[in-house]
Each structure stands twice: as C-alpha cells, then as structure tokens.
mmCIF file with all atom_site columns, C-alpha atoms in Angstrom:
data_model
loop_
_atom_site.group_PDB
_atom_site.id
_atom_site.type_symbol
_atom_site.label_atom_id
_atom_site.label_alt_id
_atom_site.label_comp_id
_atom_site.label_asym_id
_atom_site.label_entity_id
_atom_site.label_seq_id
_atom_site.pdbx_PDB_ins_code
_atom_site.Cartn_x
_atom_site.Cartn_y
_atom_site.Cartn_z
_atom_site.occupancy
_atom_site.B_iso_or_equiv
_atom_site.pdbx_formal_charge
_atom_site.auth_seq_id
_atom_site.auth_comp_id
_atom_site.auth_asym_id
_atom_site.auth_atom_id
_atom_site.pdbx_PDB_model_num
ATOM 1  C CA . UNK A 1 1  ? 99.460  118.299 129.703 1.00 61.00 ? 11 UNK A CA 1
ATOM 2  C CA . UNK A 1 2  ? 98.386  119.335 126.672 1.00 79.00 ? 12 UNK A CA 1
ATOM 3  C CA . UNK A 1 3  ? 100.425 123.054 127.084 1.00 82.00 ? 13 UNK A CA 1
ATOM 4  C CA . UNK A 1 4  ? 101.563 124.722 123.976 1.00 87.00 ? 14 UNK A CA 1
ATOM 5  C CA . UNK A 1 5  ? 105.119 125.262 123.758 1.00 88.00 ? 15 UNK A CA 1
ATOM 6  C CA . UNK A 1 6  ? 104.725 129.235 124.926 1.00 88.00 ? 16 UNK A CA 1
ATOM 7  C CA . UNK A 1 7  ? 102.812 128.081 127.770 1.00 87.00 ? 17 UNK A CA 1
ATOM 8  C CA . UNK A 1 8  ? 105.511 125.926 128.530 1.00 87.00 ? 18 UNK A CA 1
ATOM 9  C CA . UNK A 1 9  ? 107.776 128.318 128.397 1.00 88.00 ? 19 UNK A CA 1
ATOM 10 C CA . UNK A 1 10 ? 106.118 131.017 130.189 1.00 89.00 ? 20 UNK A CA 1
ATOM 11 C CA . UNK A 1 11 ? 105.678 128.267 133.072 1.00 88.00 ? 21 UNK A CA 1
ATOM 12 C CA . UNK A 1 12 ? 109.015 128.063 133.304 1.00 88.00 ? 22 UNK A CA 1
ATOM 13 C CA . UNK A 1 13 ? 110.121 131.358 133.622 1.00 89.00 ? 23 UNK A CA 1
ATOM 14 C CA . UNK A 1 14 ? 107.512 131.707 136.293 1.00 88.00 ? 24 UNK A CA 1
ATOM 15 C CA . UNK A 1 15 ? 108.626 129.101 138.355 1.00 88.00 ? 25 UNK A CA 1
ATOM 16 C CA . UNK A 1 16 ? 112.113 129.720 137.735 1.00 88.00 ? 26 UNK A CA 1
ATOM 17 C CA . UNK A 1 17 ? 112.844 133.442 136.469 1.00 86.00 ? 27 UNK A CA 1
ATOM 18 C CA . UNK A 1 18 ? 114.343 132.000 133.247 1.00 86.00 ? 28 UNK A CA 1
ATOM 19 C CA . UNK A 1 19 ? 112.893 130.614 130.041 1.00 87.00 ? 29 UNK A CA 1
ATOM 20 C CA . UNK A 1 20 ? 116.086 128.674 129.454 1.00 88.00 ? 30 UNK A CA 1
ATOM 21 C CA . UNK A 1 21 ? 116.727 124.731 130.499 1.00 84.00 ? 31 UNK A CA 1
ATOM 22 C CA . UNK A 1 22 ? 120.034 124.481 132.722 1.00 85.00 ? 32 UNK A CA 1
ATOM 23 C CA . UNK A 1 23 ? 122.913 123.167 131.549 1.00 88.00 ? 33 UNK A CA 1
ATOM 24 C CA . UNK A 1 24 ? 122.434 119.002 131.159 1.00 87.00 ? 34 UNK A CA 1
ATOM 25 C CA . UNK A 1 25 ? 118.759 119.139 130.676 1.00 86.00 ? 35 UNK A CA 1
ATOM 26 C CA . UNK A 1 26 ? 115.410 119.717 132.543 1.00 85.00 ? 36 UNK A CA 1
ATOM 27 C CA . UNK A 1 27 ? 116.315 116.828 134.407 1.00 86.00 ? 37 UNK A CA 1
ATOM 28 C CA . UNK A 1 28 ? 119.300 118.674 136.376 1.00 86.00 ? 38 UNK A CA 1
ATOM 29 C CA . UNK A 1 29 ? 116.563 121.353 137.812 1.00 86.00 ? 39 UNK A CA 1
ATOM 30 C CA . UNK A 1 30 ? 115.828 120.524 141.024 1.00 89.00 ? 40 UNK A CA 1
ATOM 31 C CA . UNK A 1 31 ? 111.870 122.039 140.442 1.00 89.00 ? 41 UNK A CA 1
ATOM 32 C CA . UNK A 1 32 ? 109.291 121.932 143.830 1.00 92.00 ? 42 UNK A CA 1
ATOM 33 C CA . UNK A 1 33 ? 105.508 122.045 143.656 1.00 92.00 ? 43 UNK A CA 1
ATOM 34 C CA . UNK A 1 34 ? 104.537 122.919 146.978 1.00 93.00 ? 44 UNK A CA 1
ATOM 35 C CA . UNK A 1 35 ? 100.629 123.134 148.696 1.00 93.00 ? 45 UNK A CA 1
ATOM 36 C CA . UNK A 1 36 ? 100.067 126.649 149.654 1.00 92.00 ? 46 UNK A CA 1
ATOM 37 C CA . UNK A 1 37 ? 96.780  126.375 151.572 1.00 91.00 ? 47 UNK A CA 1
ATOM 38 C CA . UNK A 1 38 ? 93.053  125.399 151.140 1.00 91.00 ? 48 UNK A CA 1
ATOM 39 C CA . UNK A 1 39 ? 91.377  125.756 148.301 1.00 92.00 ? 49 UNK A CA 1
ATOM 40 C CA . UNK A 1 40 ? 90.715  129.480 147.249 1.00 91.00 ? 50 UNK A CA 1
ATOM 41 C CA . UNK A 1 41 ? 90.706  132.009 144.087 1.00 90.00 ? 51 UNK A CA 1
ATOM 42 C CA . UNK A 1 42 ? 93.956  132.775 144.913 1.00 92.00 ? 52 UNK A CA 1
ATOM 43 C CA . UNK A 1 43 ? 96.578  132.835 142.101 1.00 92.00 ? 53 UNK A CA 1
ATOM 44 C CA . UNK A 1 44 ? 99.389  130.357 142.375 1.00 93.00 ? 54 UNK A CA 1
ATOM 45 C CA . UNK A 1 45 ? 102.969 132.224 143.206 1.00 92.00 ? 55 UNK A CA 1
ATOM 46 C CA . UNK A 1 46 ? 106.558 130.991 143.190 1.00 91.00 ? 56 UNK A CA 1
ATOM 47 C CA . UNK A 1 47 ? 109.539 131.309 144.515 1.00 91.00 ? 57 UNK A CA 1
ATOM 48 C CA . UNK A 1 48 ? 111.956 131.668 141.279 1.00 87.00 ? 58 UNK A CA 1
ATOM 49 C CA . UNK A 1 49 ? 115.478 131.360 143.669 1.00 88.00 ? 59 UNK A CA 1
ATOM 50 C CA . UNK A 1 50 ? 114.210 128.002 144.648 1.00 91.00 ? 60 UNK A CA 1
ATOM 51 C CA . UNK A 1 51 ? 112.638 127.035 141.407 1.00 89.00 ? 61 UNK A CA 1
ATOM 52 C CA . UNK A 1 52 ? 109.037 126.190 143.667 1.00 92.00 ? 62 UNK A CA 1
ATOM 53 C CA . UNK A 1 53 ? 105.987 126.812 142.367 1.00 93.00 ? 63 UNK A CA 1
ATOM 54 C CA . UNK A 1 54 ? 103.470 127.269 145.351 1.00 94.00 ? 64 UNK A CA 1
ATOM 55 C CA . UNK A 1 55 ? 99.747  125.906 144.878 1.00 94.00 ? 65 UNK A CA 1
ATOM 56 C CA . UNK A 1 56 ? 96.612  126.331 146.857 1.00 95.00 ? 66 UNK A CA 1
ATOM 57 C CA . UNK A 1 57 ? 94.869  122.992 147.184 1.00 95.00 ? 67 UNK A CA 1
ATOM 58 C CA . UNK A 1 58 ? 92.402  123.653 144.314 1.00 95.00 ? 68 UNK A CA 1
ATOM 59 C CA . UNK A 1 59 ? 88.955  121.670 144.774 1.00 95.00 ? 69 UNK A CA 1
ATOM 60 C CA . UNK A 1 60 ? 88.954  120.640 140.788 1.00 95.00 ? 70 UNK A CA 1
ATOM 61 C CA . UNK A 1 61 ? 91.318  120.131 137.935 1.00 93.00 ? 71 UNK A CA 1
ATOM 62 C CA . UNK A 1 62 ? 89.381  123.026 135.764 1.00 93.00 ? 72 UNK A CA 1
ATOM 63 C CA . UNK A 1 63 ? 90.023  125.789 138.494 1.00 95.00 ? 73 UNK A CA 1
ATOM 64 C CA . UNK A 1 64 ? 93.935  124.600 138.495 1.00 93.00 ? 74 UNK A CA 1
ATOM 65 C CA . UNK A 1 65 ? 94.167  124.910 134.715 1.00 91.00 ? 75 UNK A CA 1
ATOM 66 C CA . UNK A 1 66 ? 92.465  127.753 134.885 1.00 91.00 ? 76 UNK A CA 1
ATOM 67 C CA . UNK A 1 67 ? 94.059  129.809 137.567 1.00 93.00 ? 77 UNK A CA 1
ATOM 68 C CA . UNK A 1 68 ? 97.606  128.573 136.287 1.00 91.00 ? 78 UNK A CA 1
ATOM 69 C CA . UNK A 1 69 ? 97.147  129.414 133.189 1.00 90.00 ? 79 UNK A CA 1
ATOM 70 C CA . UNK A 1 70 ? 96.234  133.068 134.504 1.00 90.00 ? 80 UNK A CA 1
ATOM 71 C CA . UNK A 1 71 ? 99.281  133.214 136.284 1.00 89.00 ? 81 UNK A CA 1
ATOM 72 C CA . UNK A 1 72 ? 101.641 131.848 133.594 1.00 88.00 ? 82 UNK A CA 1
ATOM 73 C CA . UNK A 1 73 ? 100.056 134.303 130.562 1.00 84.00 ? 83 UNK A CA 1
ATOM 74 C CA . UNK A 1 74 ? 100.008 137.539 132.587 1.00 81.00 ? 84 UNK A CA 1
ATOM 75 C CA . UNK A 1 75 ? 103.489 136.729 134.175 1.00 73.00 ? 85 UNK A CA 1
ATOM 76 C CA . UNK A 1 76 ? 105.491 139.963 133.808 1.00 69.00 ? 86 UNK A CA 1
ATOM 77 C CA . UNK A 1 77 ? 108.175 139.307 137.170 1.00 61.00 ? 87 UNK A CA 1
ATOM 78 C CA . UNK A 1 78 ? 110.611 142.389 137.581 1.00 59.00 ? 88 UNK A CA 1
ATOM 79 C CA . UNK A 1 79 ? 110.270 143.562 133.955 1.00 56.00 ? 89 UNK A CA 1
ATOM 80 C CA . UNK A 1 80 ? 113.791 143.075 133.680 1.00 52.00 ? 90 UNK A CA 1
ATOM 81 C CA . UNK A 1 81 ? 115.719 141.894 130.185 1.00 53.00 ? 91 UNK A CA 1
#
C-alpha cells in the first residue's frame, strides 16, 4: 500500500528471484505469504522457487512496514545477472 514502484519491484524479486511479471499477468503467479513464527526482530525471508514470502507474526503494522521494507531495499540474493 502506498509502495513506490521500485519498492514494488524489489518486493518482487525478493519473493520471487525475478523483477519480471510471468507471462499472462500477476494474476498467473501463484504468490504465498506464509506466518513464520511469533513476533520478533527477525527479518522476513522467502523462498523464491515457491514464490512464498515467510513472515513472523509482527505485533504492529509499523514494525511490518518497517522490517519489510529492510528486507526488500537491502535485497542483494545470489548477486547473479
């Protein structure tokens, strides 16, 4: 909500290891957000073969922005091009 289109982007590849839409759309990407424990400092992590992001159960909205958006901007993966 409210994401530029870089964040967007970036939250893609993250989740899915590309920063391209499959063929037919968004809507053809079978995309998983998944609870990944209590509520901690913990980044969230994903699993890019099966396009999941994985979430601890943050307590408050702020601390999911927040710890997303850490995740997403300092996303490097492999390194590969």
């Amino acid at each position: 909500k409210g994401a530029s289109r870089d964040t967007q982007i970036k939250l893609l590849k993250f989740a899915t290891g590309s920063t391209r839409a499959p063929i037919g759309g968004l809507g053809k990407l079978p995309f998983k957000i998944q609870r990944a424990g209590p509520d901690s400092m913990h980044l969230p992590t994903s699993h890019t073969c099966f396009n999941t992001l994985l979430l601890p159960d943050y307590d408050s909205y702020d601390k999911l922005v927040d710890r997303v958006s850490h995740a997403v901007v300092e996303c490097e993966g492999f390194g590969l091009q």
